[in-house]
PDB file of C-alpha atoms in Angstrom:
ATOM      1  CA  MET A   6       0.000   0.000   0.000  1.00  0.00           C
ATOM      2  CA  LYS A   7       2.813   2.369   0.855  1.00  0.00           C
ATOM      3  CA  VAL A   8       4.549   1.528  -2.394  1.00  0.00           C
ATOM      4  CA  LYS A   9       1.442   2.407  -4.381  1.00  0.00           C
ATOM      5  CA  LEU A  10       1.181   5.720  -2.570  1.00  0.00           C
ATOM      6  CA  ILE A  11       4.832   6.517  -3.328  1.00  0.00           C
ATOM      7  CA  LEU A  12       4.336   5.687  -7.004  1.00  0.00           C
ATOM      8  CA  LEU A  13       1.227   7.834  -7.224  1.00  0.00           C
ATOM      9  CA  SER A  14       3.086  10.701  -5.597  1.00  0.00           C
ATOM     10  CA  VAL A  15       5.923  10.462  -8.097  1.00  0.00           C
ATOM     11  CA  ILE A  16       3.534  10.335 -11.056  1.00  0.00           C
ATOM     12  CA  PHE A  17       1.598  13.303  -9.732  1.00  0.00           C
ATOM     13  CA  ALA A  18       4.830  15.321  -9.264  1.00  0.00           C
ATOM     14  CA  GLY A  19       5.930  14.516 -12.825  1.00  0.00           C
ATOM     15  CA  ILE A  20       2.599  15.591 -14.295  1.00  0.00           C
ATOM     16  CA  SER A  21       2.698  18.778 -12.248  1.00  0.00           C
ATOM     17  CA  PHE A  22       6.224  19.592 -13.504  1.00  0.00           C
ATOM     18  CA  ILE A  23       5.198  19.087 -17.135  1.00  0.00           C
ATOM     19  CA  LEU A  24       2.143  21.285 -16.705  1.00  0.00           C
ATOM     20  CA  PHE A  25       4.328  23.958 -15.101  1.00  0.00           C
ATOM     21  CA  GLN A  26       6.754  23.926 -18.048  1.00  0.00           C
ATOM     22  CA  VAL A  27       3.894  24.272 -20.521  1.00  0.00           C
ATOM     23  CA  LEU A  28       2.500  27.210 -18.601  1.00  0.00           C
ATOM     24  CA  VAL A  29       5.949  28.862 -18.421  1.00  0.00           C
ATOM     25  CA  ASP A  30       6.462  28.370 -22.167  1.00  0.00           C
ATOM     26  CA  ASP A  31       3.088  29.872 -22.897  1.00  0.00           C
ATOM     27  CA  ASN A  32       3.978  32.911 -20.831  1.00  0.00           C
ATOM     28  CA  THR A  33       7.437  33.410 -22.492  1.00  0.00           C
ATOM     29  CA  ALA A  34       5.946  33.074 -26.008  1.00  0.00           C
ATOM     30  CA  ALA A  35       4.138  36.339 -25.542  1.00  0.00           C
ATOM     31  CA  ILE A  36       6.484  38.463 -27.743  1.00  0.00           C
ATOM     32  CA  SER A  37       4.634  39.990 -30.658  1.00  0.00           C
ATOM     33  CA  LEU A  38       5.582  40.119 -34.316  1.00  0.00           C
ATOM     34  CA  GLU A  39       6.511  43.789 -33.943  1.00  0.00           C
ATOM     35  CA  GLU A  40       8.889  42.934 -31.110  1.00  0.00           C
ATOM     36  CA  ALA A  41      10.527  40.203 -33.178  1.00  0.00           C
ATOM     37  CA  GLU A  42      10.970  42.591 -36.120  1.00  0.00           C
ATOM     38  CA  ALA A  43      12.457  45.218 -33.803  1.00  0.00           C
ATOM     39  CA  ILE A  44      15.021  42.666 -32.566  1.00  0.00           C
ATOM     40  CA  ALA A  45      15.985  41.736 -36.141  1.00  0.00           C
ATOM     41  CA  VAL A  46      16.218  45.339 -37.355  1.00  0.00           C
ATOM     42  CA  GLY A  47      18.303  46.329 -34.332  1.00  0.00           C
ATOM     43  CA  LEU A  48      20.860  43.638 -35.136  1.00  0.00           C
ATOM     44  CA  TYR A  49      21.090  44.058 -38.911  1.00  0.00           C
ATOM     45  CA  ASP A  50      20.213  47.730 -39.414  1.00  0.00           C
ATOM     46  CA  GLY A  51      17.696  47.402 -42.198  1.00  0.00           C
ATOM     47  CA  LYS A  52      14.003  47.301 -42.944  1.00  0.00           C
ATOM     48  CA  ALA A  53      11.781  44.274 -42.264  1.00  0.00           C
ATOM     49  CA  PHE A  54       9.582  43.788 -45.321  1.00  0.00           C
ATOM     50  CA  LYS A  55       8.289  40.226 -44.819  1.00  0.00           C
ATOM     51  CA  SER A  56       7.520  38.315 -41.583  1.00  0.00           C
ATOM     52  CA  GLU A  57       5.715  35.075 -40.727  1.00  0.00           C
ATOM     53  CA  LYS A  58       5.371  32.542 -37.940  1.00  0.00           C
ATOM     54  CA  ASN A  59       6.493  28.925 -38.494  1.00  0.00           C
ATOM     55  CA  GLU A  60       5.039  25.693 -37.110  1.00  0.00           C
ATOM     56  CA  LYS A  61       7.177  25.996 -33.975  1.00  0.00           C
ATOM     57  CA  GLY A  62       5.785  29.406 -33.185  1.00  0.00           C
ATOM     58  CA  ASN A  63       9.032  31.246 -34.068  1.00  0.00           C
ATOM     59  CA  TYR A  64       9.196  34.272 -36.359  1.00  0.00           C
ATOM     60  CA  ILE A  65      10.868  34.147 -39.789  1.00  0.00           C
ATOM     61  CA  ILE A  66      11.750  37.686 -40.845  1.00  0.00           C
ATOM     62  CA  ALA A  67      13.192  39.042 -44.116  1.00  0.00           C
ATOM     63  CA  ILE A  68      15.293  42.220 -43.856  1.00  0.00           C
ATOM     64  CA  GLU A  69      16.725  44.484 -46.561  1.00  0.00           C
ATOM     65  CA  ASN A  70      19.762  46.675 -45.867  1.00  0.00           C
ATOM     66  CA  GLU A  71      22.562  48.294 -47.895  1.00  0.00           C
ATOM     67  CA  LYS A  72      24.320  44.941 -48.385  1.00  0.00           C
ATOM     68  CA  GLY A  73      21.296  43.005 -49.656  1.00  0.00           C
ATOM     69  CA  ILE A  74      18.353  40.882 -48.453  1.00  0.00           C
ATOM     70  CA  TYR A  75      18.654  38.588 -45.413  1.00  0.00           C
ATOM     71  CA  GLN A  76      16.365  36.032 -43.794  1.00  0.00           C
ATOM     72  CA  LEU A  77      16.572  35.120 -40.110  1.00  0.00           C
ATOM     73  CA  THR A  78      14.623  33.418 -37.343  1.00  0.00           C
ATOM     74  CA  VAL A  79      13.687  35.003 -34.001  1.00  0.00           C
ATOM     75  CA  ASN A  80      12.819  32.537 -31.220  1.00  0.00           C
ATOM     76  CA  SER A  81       9.485  33.573 -29.769  1.00  0.00           C
ATOM     77  CA  HIS A  82      10.468  32.247 -26.308  1.00  0.00           C
ATOM     78  CA  THR A  83      14.166  33.188 -25.904  1.00  0.00           C
ATOM     79  CA  LYS A  84      14.257  36.103 -28.378  1.00  0.00           C
ATOM     80  CA  LYS A  85      17.451  34.640 -29.828  1.00  0.00           C
ATOM     81  CA  VAL A  86      18.260  35.122 -33.540  1.00  0.00           C
ATOM     82  CA  SER A  87      19.337  32.122 -35.626  1.00  0.00           C
ATOM     83  CA  ASN A  88      19.420  30.683 -39.165  1.00  0.00           C
ATOM     84  CA  VAL A  89      20.715  33.906 -40.706  1.00  0.00           C
ATOM     85  CA  LYS A  90      21.281  33.670 -44.461  1.00  0.00           C
ATOM     86  CA  GLN A  91      21.696  36.129 -47.303  1.00  0.00           C
ATOM     87  CA  LEU A  92      19.058  35.713 -49.995  1.00  0.00           C
ATOM     88  CA  LYS A  93      20.371  38.412 -52.340  1.00  0.00           C
ATOM     89  CA  GLU A  94      23.491  40.575 -52.509  1.00  0.00           C
ATOM     90  CA  LYS A  95      22.891  44.180 -53.468  1.00  0.00           C
ATOM     91  CA  THR A  96      25.020  45.576 -56.287  1.00  0.00           C
ATOM     92  CA  ARG A  97      26.836  48.656 -55.053  1.00  0.00           C
ATOM     93  CA  SER A  98      26.803  51.800 -57.161  1.00  0.00           C
ATOM     94  CA  LEU A  99      30.042  53.766 -57.412  1.00  0.00           C
ATOM     95  CA  LEU A 100      30.531  56.731 -55.124  1.00  0.00           C
ATOM     96  CA  THR A 101      30.687  60.154 -56.726  1.00  0.00           C
ATOM     97  CA  ILE A 102      33.876  62.225 -56.709  1.00  0.00           C
ATOM     98  CA  LYS A 103      32.228  64.591 -54.227  1.00  0.00           C
ATOM     99  CA  GLU A 104      31.439  61.691 -51.870  1.00  0.00           C
ATOM    100  CA  ALA A 105      34.946  60.289 -52.308  1.00  0.00           C
ATOM    101  CA  LYS A 106      36.490  63.676 -51.422  1.00  0.00           C
ATOM    102  CA  LYS A 107      34.451  63.870 -48.227  1.00  0.00           C
ATOM    103  CA  ASN A 108      35.326  60.289 -47.234  1.00  0.00           C
ATOM    104  CA  ILE A 109      39.040  60.766 -47.940  1.00  0.00           C
ATOM    105  CA  GLN A 110      39.160  63.848 -45.719  1.00  0.00           C
ATOM    106  CA  GLN A 111      37.462  61.904 -42.921  1.00  0.00           C
ATOM    107  CA  GLN A 112      39.471  58.693 -43.304  1.00  0.00           C
ATOM    108  CA  PHE A 113      42.873  60.245 -44.073  1.00  0.00           C
ATOM    109  CA  LYS A 114      42.335  63.269 -41.842  1.00  0.00           C
ATOM    110  CA  GLY A 115      43.801  65.681 -44.358  1.00  0.00           C
ATOM    111  CA  ASN A 116      42.769  68.419 -46.789  1.00  0.00           C
ATOM    112  CA  VAL A 117      42.039  67.256 -50.353  1.00  0.00           C
ATOM    113  CA  LEU A 118      43.784  69.654 -52.770  1.00  0.00           C
ATOM    114  CA  THR A 119      42.774  67.935 -56.019  1.00  0.00           C
ATOM    115  CA  ILE A 120      40.814  64.807 -56.914  1.00  0.00           C
ATOM    116  CA  LYS A 121      39.910  63.132 -60.190  1.00  0.00           C
ATOM    117  CA  LYS A 122      38.695  59.755 -61.430  1.00  0.00           C
ATOM    118  CA  SER A 123      41.378  57.177 -62.188  1.00  0.00           C
ATOM    119  CA  GLY A 124      40.210  54.203 -64.231  1.00  0.00           C
ATOM    120  CA  ASN A 125      36.688  52.832 -63.903  1.00  0.00           C
ATOM    121  CA  THR A 126      36.345  52.331 -60.147  1.00  0.00           C
ATOM    122  CA  ALA A 127      38.986  54.515 -58.482  1.00  0.00           C
ATOM    123  CA  ALA A 128      39.803  58.138 -57.742  1.00  0.00           C
ATOM    124  CA  LYS A 129      43.225  59.747 -57.385  1.00  0.00           C
ATOM    125  CA  ALA A 130      43.567  62.592 -54.906  1.00  0.00           C
ATOM    126  CA  LYS A 131      46.329  64.902 -53.736  1.00  0.00           C
ATOM    127  CA  VAL A 132      45.979  65.439 -49.986  1.00  0.00           C
ATOM    128  CA  LYS A 133      47.769  67.884 -47.684  1.00  0.00           C
ATOM    129  CA  LYS A 134      48.433  66.584 -44.168  1.00  0.00           C
ATOM    130  CA  LYS A 135      50.823  67.994 -41.567  1.00  0.00           C
ATOM    131  CA  ASN A 136      52.915  69.996 -44.079  1.00  0.00           C
ATOM    132  CA  ARG A 137      53.241  66.972 -46.356  1.00  0.00           C
ATOM    133  CA  THR A 138      51.528  66.178 -49.639  1.00  0.00           C
ATOM    134  CA  TYR A 139      50.232  62.684 -50.338  1.00  0.00           C
ATOM    135  CA  GLN A 140      48.847  60.901 -53.379  1.00  0.00           C
ATOM    136  CA  VAL A 141      45.853  58.833 -52.303  1.00  0.00           C
ATOM    137  CA  ILE A 142      44.073  56.150 -54.341  1.00  0.00           C
ATOM    138  CA  TYR A 143      40.445  55.658 -53.307  1.00  0.00           C
ATOM    139  CA  ASP A 144      38.199  52.718 -54.297  1.00  0.00           C
ATOM    140  CA  LEU A 145      34.853  54.165 -55.398  1.00  0.00           C
ATOM    141  CA  LYS A 146      33.159  50.772 -55.192  1.00  0.00           C
ATOM    142  CA  LYS A 147      34.389  49.623 -51.781  1.00  0.00           C
ATOM    143  CA  GLY A 148      34.440  53.123 -50.340  1.00  0.00           C
ATOM    144  CA  LYS A 149      37.936  52.967 -48.851  1.00  0.00           C
ATOM    145  CA  ILE A 150      41.525  54.122 -49.373  1.00  0.00           C
ATOM    146  CA  THR A 151      43.618  51.454 -51.102  1.00  0.00           C
ATOM    147  CA  SER A 152      47.017  53.194 -51.153  1.00  0.00           C
ATOM    148  CA  SER A 153      48.836  56.404 -50.258  1.00  0.00           C
ATOM    149  CA  LYS A 154      52.343  57.800 -50.723  1.00  0.00           C
ATOM    150  CA  THR A 155      54.148  61.077 -50.187  1.00  0.00           C
ATOM    151  CA  VAL A 156      54.809  63.271 -53.222  1.00  0.00           C
ATOM    152  CA  LYS A 157      56.750  66.465 -53.807  1.00  0.00           C
ATOM    153  CA  ASP A 158      54.797  69.678 -53.604  1.00  0.00           C
ATOM    154  CA  SER A 159      54.835  70.847 -57.232  1.00  0.00           C
ATOM    155  CA  LYS A 160      54.396  74.520 -56.301  1.00  0.00           C
ATOM    156  CA  LYS A 161      57.233  74.364 -53.796  1.00  0.00           C
ATOM    157  CA  HIS A 162      59.407  72.432 -56.246  1.00  0.00           C
ATOM    158  CA  THR A 163      58.711  74.956 -59.016  1.00  0.00           C
ATOM    159  CA  SER A 164      59.381  77.852 -56.660  1.00  0.00           C
ATOM    160  CA  GLU A 165      62.704  76.338 -55.563  1.00  0.00           C
ATOM    161  CA  LYS A 166      63.638  75.731 -59.187  1.00  0.00           C
ATOM    162  CA  GLN A 167      62.774  79.324 -60.122  1.00  0.00           C
ATOM    163  CA  GLU A 168      64.739  80.654 -57.154  1.00  0.00           C
ATOM    164  CA  GLY A 169      67.711  78.535 -58.195  1.00  0.00           C
ATOM    165  CA  THR A 170      67.499  79.826 -61.762  1.00  0.00           C
ATOM    166  CA  SER A 171      67.157  83.384 -60.494  1.00  0.00           C
ATOM    167  CA  ASP A 172      70.183  83.019 -58.190  1.00  0.00           C
ATOM    168  CA  LYS A 173      72.198  81.506 -61.019  1.00  0.00           C
ATOM    169  CA  LYS A 174      71.207  84.341 -63.311  1.00  0.00           C
ATOM    170  CA  LYS A 175      72.126  86.934 -60.672  1.00  0.00           C
ATOM    171  CA  LYS A 176      75.525  85.338 -60.208  1.00  0.00           C
ATOM    172  CA  SER A 177      76.191  85.386 -63.956  1.00  0.00           C
ATOM    173  CA  GLU A 178      75.033  88.990 -64.501  1.00  0.00           C
ATOM    174  CA  ILE A 179      77.729  91.601 -64.874  1.00  0.00           C
ATOM    175  CA  SER A 180      77.404  95.347 -64.335  1.00  0.00           C
ATOM    176  CA  ARG A 181      78.575  98.170 -66.587  1.00  0.00           C
ATOM    177  CA  ASN A 182      81.139  99.219 -63.984  1.00  0.00           C
ATOM    178  CA  GLN A 183      82.577  95.703 -63.870  1.00  0.00           C
ATOM    179  CA  LEU A 184      82.812  95.583 -67.667  1.00  0.00           C
ATOM    180  CA  THR A 185      84.495  98.994 -67.707  1.00  0.00           C
ATOM    181  CA  ASN A 186      87.090  97.978 -65.112  1.00  0.00           C
ATOM    182  CA  ILE A 187      87.835  94.684 -66.875  1.00  0.00           C
ATOM    183  CA  ALA A 188      88.206  96.325 -70.299  1.00  0.00           C
ATOM    184  CA  LYS A 189      90.475  99.087 -68.953  1.00  0.00           C
ATOM    185  CA  LYS A 190      92.956  96.442 -67.924  1.00  0.00           C
ATOM    186  CA  GLN A 191      93.636  96.028 -71.631  1.00  0.00           C
ATOM    187  CA  LEU A 192      93.538  99.702 -72.506  1.00  0.00           C
ATOM    188  CA  ASP A 193      93.262 102.542 -70.020  1.00  0.00           C
ATOM    189  CA  GLY A 194      90.999 104.753 -72.007  1.00  0.00           C
ATOM    190  CA  THR A 195      87.393 105.855 -72.305  1.00  0.00           C
ATOM    191  CA  VAL A 196      84.640 103.269 -72.741  1.00  0.00           C
ATOM    192  CA  SER A 197      82.604 104.503 -75.674  1.00  0.00           C
ATOM    193  CA  ASN A 198      80.289 101.560 -76.219  1.00  0.00           C
ATOM    194  CA  ILE A 199      79.149  98.281 -74.634  1.00  0.00           C
ATOM    195  CA  LYS A 200      77.276  95.732 -76.694  1.00  0.00           C
ATOM    196  CA  ARG A 201      75.729  92.440 -75.535  1.00  0.00           C
ATOM    197  CA  LEU A 202      76.240  89.544 -77.945  1.00  0.00           C
ATOM    198  CA  GLN A 203      74.762  86.037 -78.039  1.00  0.00           C
ATOM    199  CA  THR A 204      77.415  83.543 -79.173  1.00  0.00           C
ATOM    200  CA  ASP A 205      77.779  79.761 -79.330  1.00  0.00           C
ATOM    201  CA  HIS A 206      79.677  79.972 -76.044  1.00  0.00           C
ATOM    202  CA  GLY A 207      77.096  82.034 -74.206  1.00  0.00           C
ATOM    203  CA  ILE A 208      76.664  85.748 -73.549  1.00  0.00           C
ATOM    204  CA  VAL A 209      79.673  87.899 -74.426  1.00  0.00           C
ATOM    205  CA  TYR A 210      80.024  91.674 -73.991  1.00  0.00           C
ATOM    206  CA  LYS A 211      81.897  93.737 -76.577  1.00  0.00           C
ATOM    207  CA  VAL A 212      83.413  96.711 -74.762  1.00  0.00           C
ATOM    208  CA  THR A 213      84.907  99.429 -76.931  1.00  0.00           C
ATOM    209  CA  VAL A 214      87.720 101.430 -75.254  1.00  0.00           C
ATOM    210  CA  GLU A 215      89.324 104.422 -76.971  1.00  0.00           C
ATOM    211  CA  LYS A 216      92.293 106.696 -76.532  1.00  0.00           C
ATOM    212  CA  GLN A 217      93.484 109.539 -78.741  1.00  0.00           C
ATOM    213  CA  THR A 218      95.317 107.449 -81.322  1.00  0.00           C
ATOM    214  CA  LYS A 219      94.010 103.886 -80.862  1.00  0.00           C
ATOM    215  CA  GLY A 220      91.285 101.788 -79.419  1.00  0.00           C
ATOM    216  CA  ALA A 221      90.275  98.209 -78.637  1.00  0.00           C
ATOM    217  CA  HIS A 222      87.241  95.969 -78.717  1.00  0.00           C
ATOM    218  CA  VAL A 223      87.473  93.922 -75.526  1.00  0.00           C
ATOM    219  CA  TYR A 224      85.282  90.782 -75.376  1.00  0.00           C
ATOM    220  CA  VAL A 225      84.224  89.705 -71.879  1.00  0.00           C
ATOM    221  CA  GLN A 226      82.461  86.401 -71.107  1.00  0.00           C
ATOM    222  CA  GLU A 227      79.409  87.007 -68.911  1.00  0.00           C
ATOM    223  CA  ALA A 228      79.598  83.666 -67.064  1.00  0.00           C
ATOM    224  CA  THR A 229      83.294  83.870 -66.143  1.00  0.00           C
ATOM    225  CA  LYS A 230      83.743  87.661 -66.225  1.00  0.00           C
ATOM    226  CA  LYS A 231      87.008  87.076 -68.056  1.00  0.00           C
ATOM    227  CA  ILE A 232      88.377  88.556 -71.279  1.00  0.00           C
ATOM    228  CA  THR A 233      88.087  86.074 -74.140  1.00  0.00           C
ATOM    229  CA  SER A 234      89.712  88.219 -76.862  1.00  0.00           C
ATOM    230  CA  THR A 235      90.801  91.735 -77.772  1.00  0.00           C
ATOM    231  CA  SER A 236      90.690  93.416 -81.167  1.00  0.00           C
ATOM    232  CA  TRP A 237      92.840  96.498 -81.616  1.00  0.00           C
ATOM    233  CA  PHE A 238      92.240  99.318 -84.075  1.00  0.00           C
ATOM    234  CA  SER A 239      93.805 102.660 -85.035  1.00  0.00           C
ATOM    235  CA  LYS A 240      91.873 105.862 -84.533  1.00  0.00           C
ATOM    236  CA  ASN A 241      92.578 106.633 -88.219  1.00  0.00           C
ATOM    237  CA  THR A 242      90.233 103.724 -88.994  1.00  0.00           C
ATOM    238  CA  GLU A 243      86.522 104.179 -88.352  1.00  0.00           C
ATOM    239  CA  VAL A 244      85.253 102.012 -85.538  1.00  0.00           C
ATOM    240  CA  ASP A 245      82.852  99.474 -87.084  1.00  0.00           C
ATOM    241  CA  ASP A 246      80.352  98.056 -84.590  1.00  0.00           C
ATOM    242  CA  ASP A 247      78.630  96.079 -87.313  1.00  0.00           C
ATOM    243  CA  SER A 248      81.555  93.661 -87.559  1.00  0.00           C
ATOM    244  CA  ASP A 249      80.432  91.841 -84.398  1.00  0.00           C
ATOM    245  CA  ASP A 250      80.120  88.461 -86.074  1.00  0.00           C
ATOM    246  CA  ALA A 251      83.645  88.624 -87.349  1.00  0.00           C
ATOM    247  CA  ASP A 252      84.924  89.899 -84.012  1.00  0.00           C
ATOM    248  CA  ASP A 253      83.170  87.060 -82.147  1.00  0.00           C
ATOM    249  CA  ASN A 254      85.359  84.510 -83.917  1.00  0.00           C
ATOM    250  CA  GLU A 255      88.633  86.378 -83.446  1.00  0.00           C
ATOM    251  CA  GLY A 256      91.063  85.419 -80.745  1.00  0.00           C
ATOM    252  CA  SER A 257      93.063  87.753 -78.587  1.00  0.00           C
ATOM    253  CA  ASP A 258      95.793  89.538 -80.531  1.00  0.00           C
ATOM    254  CA  ASP A 259      99.383  88.931 -79.585  1.00  0.00           C
ATOM    255  CA  ASP A 260     100.894  91.007 -76.848  1.00  0.00           C
ATOM    256  CA  ASP A 261     103.531  92.202 -79.356  1.00  0.00           C
ATOM    257  CA  ASP A 262     100.782  94.092 -81.227  1.00  0.00           C
ATOM    258  CA  SER A 263      99.821  95.755 -77.960  1.00  0.00           C
ATOM    259  CA  ASP A 264     103.437  96.826 -77.403  1.00  0.00           C
ATOM    260  CA  ASP A 265     103.753  98.210 -80.948  1.00  0.00           C
ATOM    261  CA  ASP A 266     100.587 100.267 -80.537  1.00  0.00           C
ATOM    262  CA  SER A 267     101.768 101.618 -77.224  1.00  0.00           C
ATOM    263  CA  ASP A 268     104.770 103.140 -78.987  1.00  0.00           C
ATOM    264  CA  ASP A 269     102.385 105.488 -80.775  1.00  0.00           C
ATOM    265  CA  ASP A 270     101.467 107.206 -77.461  1.00  0.00           C
TER     266      ASP A 270
END
């Protein structure tokens, strides 16, 4: 008799436990379709456009976001998400140059100086960051920077080149006073004319120096500031400035000629 009572007690306890579980499950299955959709949208950041309940009482929800269309299951009791699968991948359209410029400035943290399309799916930009200039390649399809490298600042490079040319030109320039002093080393007279000539060897100045009975055409190289040749003439002969081409090819006369002319003084 006692054994029968024990068995009945056990059976009764088991039935009670089962009934309790059913009641608990019924209470936890109270989430609505809207709640299930809210859970799905919160996880996958999209829009729920199709939802239904399966035979187990769980919700099957289809979501569309920027990457495509997904299907997932939300457990109506535990609120857990499972069975996620992508039904369709969305084809991405290329970003515009304006969008790419904005993204580059945000991602690279620099100022975009110039930007243009490079190929079918990329953009090439020149970006200034912390006193350096970079060339950045941006993928218009993936929306990210694929490469970057430092480049020379063209304006700075051009400016330095121009300054170098200007300095070089200044160094090579020669003043009238310098030409006069150099020419008078050949003949201490009066400088009557200075002419600038363009020759195969660069700029040459023809300095004409005269005294009472003779004169000289002294040729001075601009770059070296040295005498390249001297052509002597007598004051009885008219000074011919039009013979520059012939004078350009003449060498310096012998010192003996200089000594002979000096005897005329």
